[in-house]
mmCIF file of C-alpha atoms in Angstrom:
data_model
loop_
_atom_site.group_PDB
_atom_site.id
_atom_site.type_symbol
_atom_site.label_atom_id
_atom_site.label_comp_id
_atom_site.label_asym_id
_atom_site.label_seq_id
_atom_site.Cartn_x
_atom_site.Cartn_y
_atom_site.Cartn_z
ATOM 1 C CA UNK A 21 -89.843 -1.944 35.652
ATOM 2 C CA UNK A 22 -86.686 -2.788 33.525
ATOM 3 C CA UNK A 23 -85.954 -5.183 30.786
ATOM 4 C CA UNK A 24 -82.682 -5.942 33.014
ATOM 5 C CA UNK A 25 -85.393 -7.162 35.581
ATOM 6 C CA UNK A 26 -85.649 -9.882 33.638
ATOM 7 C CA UNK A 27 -84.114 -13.954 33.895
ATOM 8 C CA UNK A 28 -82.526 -15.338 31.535
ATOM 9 C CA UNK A 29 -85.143 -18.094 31.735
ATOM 10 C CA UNK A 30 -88.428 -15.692 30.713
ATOM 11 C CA UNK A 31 -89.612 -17.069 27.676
ATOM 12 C CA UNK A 32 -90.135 -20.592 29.747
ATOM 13 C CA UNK A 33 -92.378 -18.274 31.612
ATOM 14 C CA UNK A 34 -95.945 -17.268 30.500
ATOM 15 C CA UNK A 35 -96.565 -13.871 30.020
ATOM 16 C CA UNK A 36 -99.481 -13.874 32.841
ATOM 17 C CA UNK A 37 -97.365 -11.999 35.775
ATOM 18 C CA UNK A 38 -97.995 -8.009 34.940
ATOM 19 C CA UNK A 39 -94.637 -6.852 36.436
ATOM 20 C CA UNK A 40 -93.025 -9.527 34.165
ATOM 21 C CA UNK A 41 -94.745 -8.721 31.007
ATOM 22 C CA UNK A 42 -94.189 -4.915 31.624
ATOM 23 C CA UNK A 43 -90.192 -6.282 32.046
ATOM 24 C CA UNK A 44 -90.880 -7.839 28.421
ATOM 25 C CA UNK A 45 -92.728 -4.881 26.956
ATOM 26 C CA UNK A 46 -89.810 -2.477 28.050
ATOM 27 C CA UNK A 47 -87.347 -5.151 25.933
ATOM 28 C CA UNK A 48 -89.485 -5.472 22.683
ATOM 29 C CA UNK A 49 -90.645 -1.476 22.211
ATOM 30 C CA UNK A 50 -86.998 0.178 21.582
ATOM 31 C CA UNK A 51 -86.610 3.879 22.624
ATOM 32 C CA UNK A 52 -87.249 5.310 18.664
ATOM 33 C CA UNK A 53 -90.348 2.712 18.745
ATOM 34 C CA UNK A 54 -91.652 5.170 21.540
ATOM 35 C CA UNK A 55 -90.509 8.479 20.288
ATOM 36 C CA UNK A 56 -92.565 7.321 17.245
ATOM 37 C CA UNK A 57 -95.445 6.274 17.979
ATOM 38 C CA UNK A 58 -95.887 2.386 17.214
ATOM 39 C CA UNK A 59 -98.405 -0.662 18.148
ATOM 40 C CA UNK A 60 -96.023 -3.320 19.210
ATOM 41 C CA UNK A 61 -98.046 -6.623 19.241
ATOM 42 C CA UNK A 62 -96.477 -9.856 20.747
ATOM 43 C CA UNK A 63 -97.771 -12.754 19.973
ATOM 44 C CA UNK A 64 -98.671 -15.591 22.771
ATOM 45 C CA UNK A 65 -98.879 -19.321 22.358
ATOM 46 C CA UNK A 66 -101.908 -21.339 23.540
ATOM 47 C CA UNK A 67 -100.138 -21.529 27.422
ATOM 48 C CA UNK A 68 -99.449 -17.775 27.011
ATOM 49 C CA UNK A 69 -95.593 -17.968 26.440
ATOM 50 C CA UNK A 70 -93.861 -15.452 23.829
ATOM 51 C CA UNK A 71 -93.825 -16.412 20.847
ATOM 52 C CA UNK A 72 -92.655 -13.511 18.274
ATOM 53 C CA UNK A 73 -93.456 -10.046 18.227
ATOM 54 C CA UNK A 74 -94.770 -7.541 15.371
ATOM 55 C CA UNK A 75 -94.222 -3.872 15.469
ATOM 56 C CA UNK A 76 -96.529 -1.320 13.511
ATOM 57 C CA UNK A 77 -95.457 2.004 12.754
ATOM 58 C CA UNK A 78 -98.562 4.411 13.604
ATOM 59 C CA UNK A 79 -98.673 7.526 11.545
ATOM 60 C CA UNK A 80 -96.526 10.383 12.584
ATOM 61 C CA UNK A 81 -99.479 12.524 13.705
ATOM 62 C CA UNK A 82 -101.322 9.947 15.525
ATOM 63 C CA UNK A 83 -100.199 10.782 18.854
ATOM 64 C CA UNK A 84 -99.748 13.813 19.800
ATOM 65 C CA UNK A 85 -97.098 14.598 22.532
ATOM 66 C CA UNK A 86 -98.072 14.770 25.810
ATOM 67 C CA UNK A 87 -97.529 18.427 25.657
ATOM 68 C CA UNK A 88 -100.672 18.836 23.762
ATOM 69 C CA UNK A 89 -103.374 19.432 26.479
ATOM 70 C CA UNK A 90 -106.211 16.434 27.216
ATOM 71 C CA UNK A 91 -109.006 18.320 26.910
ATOM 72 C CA UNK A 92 -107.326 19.454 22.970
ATOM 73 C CA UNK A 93 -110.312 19.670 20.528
ATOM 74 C CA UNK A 94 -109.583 17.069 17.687
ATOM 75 C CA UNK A 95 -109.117 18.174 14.480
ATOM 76 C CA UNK A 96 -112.289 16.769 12.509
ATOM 77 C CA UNK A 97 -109.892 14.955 10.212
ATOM 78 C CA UNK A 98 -107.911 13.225 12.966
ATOM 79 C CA UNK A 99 -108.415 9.246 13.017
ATOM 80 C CA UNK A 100 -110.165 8.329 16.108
ATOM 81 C CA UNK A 101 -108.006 5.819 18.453
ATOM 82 C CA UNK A 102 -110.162 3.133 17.437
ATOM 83 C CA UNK A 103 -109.700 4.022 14.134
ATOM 84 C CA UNK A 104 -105.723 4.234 14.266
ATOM 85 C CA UNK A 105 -106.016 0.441 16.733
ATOM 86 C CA UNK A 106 -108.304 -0.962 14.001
ATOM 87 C CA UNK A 107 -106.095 0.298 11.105
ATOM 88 C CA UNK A 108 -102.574 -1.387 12.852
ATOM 89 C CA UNK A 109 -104.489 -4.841 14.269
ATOM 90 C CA UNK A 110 -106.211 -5.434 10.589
ATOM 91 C CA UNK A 111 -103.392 -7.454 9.178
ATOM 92 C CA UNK A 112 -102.648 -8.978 12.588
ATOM 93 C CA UNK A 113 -106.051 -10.562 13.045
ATOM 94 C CA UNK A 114 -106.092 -12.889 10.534
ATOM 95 C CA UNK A 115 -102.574 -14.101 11.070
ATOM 96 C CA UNK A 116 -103.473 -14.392 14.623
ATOM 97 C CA UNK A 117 -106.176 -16.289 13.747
ATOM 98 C CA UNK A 118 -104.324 -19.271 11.532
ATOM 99 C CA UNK A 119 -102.811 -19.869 15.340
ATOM 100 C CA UNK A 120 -105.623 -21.264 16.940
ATOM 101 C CA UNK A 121 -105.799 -20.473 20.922
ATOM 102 C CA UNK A 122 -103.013 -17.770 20.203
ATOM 103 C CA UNK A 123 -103.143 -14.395 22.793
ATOM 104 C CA UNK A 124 -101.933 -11.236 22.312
ATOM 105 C CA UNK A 125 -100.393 -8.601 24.685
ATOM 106 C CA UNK A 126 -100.766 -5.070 23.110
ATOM 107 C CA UNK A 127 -98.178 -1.927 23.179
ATOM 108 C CA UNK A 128 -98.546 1.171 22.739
ATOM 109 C CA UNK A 129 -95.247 2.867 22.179
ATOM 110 C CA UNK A 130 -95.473 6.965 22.754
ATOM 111 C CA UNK A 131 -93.684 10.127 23.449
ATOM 112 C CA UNK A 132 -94.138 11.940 26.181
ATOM 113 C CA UNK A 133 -94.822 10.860 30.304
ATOM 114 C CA UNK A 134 -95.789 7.802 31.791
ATOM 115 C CA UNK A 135 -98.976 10.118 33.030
ATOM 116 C CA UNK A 136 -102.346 8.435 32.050
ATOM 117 C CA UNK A 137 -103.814 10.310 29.526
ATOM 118 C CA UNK A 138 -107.990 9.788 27.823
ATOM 119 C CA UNK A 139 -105.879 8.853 24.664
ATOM 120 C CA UNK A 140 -104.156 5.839 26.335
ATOM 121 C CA UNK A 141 -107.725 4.688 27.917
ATOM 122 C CA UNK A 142 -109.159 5.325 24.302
ATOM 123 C CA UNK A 143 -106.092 2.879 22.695
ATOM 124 C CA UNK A 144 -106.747 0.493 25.455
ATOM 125 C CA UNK A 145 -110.445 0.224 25.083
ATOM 126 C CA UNK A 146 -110.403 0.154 21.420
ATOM 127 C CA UNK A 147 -107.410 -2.387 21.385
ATOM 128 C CA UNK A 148 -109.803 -4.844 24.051
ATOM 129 C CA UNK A 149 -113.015 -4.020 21.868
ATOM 130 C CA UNK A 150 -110.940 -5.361 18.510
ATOM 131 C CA UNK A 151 -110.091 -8.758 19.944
ATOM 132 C CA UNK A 152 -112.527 -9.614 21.672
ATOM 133 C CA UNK A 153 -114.699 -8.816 18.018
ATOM 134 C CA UNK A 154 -111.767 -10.623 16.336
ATOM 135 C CA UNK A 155 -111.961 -13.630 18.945
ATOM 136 C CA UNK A 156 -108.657 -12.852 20.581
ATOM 137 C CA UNK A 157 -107.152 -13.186 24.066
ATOM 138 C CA UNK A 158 -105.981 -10.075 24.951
ATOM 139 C CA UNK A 159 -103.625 -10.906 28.074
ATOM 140 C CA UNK A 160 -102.361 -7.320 28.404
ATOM 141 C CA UNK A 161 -102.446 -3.751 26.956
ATOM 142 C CA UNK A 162 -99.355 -1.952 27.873
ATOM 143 C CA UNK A 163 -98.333 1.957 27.401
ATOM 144 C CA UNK A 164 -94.379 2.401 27.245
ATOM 145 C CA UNK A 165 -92.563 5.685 27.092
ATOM 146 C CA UNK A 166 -89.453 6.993 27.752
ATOM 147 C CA UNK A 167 -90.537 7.272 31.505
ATOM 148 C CA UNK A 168 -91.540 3.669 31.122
ATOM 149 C CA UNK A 169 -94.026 1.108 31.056
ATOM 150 C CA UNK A 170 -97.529 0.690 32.988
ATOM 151 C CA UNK A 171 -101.065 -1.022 32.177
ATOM 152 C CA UNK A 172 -104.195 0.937 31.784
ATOM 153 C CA UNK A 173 -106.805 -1.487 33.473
ATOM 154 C CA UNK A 174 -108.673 -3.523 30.761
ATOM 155 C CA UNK A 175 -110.834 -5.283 32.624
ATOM 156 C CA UNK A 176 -112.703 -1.411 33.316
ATOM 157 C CA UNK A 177 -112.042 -1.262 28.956
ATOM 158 C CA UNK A 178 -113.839 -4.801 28.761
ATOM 159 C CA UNK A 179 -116.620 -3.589 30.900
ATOM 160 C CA UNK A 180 -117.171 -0.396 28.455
#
């Protein structure tokens, strides 16, 4: 999946087609957004087109690189994912919710692989849990690295 997948014709399109979105996700979280760490948050009309996107630098420890074993102890002091997604989406919500029907399609930008790791599942369930709290469509929570982009499930996230 490639930005240059996409038409020239995609924001006619809604955002509903994964391999599309993923396309549109690879255009709007830049290379540095992913060696930072950021939440990249588009922003959906009513009929799910793009409307504008919002990007929210995470703080510089709150990914670790992929380097970093799965099974790493946290340090006690460490912000939980839900804590870091809850932290980033708390000025979004209420913008988000002046739009009324609006959607959202979440990004996590990261170093490291494209591998899954329990941090990405943790980002994805939190990020599901906060809109659907918030009264949010959540068409999409996306992971994009410098391998590239790919969709933890979050219908398994909505189920948790």
């Amino acid at each position: 999946m490639s930005f240059e997948n996409l038409s020239a014709t995609w924001p006619d399109r809604p955002l509903t087609d994964p391999a599309v979105t993923a396309d549109v996700v690879d255009l709007m979280v830049s290379h540095g957004d992913r060696r930072r760490g950021t939440l990249t948050v588009l922003i959906c009309a009513p009929d799910n087109h793009y409307l504008a996107t919002v990007t929210v630098e995470l703080p510089a420890d709150a990914i670790p690189p992929a380097a970093v074993p799965a099974d790493r102890s946290p340090h006690p002091a460490d912000p939980s994912p839900a804590q870091l997604c809850g932290t980033a989406m708390h000025p979004i919500i209420p913008a988000v919710r002046t739009a009324p029907g609006a959607a959202l399609i979440l990004a996590l930008g990261r170093p490291g692989s494209a591998r899954l790791t329990d941090l990405d599942n943790q980002w994805s369930q939190a990020a599901t849990a906060i809109c659907r709290a918030a009264g949010i469509r959540l068409l999409g929570f996306y992971i994009a690295t410098k391998d590239g982009i790919y969709s933890p499930d979050i219908t398994a996230a909505a189920a948790a």
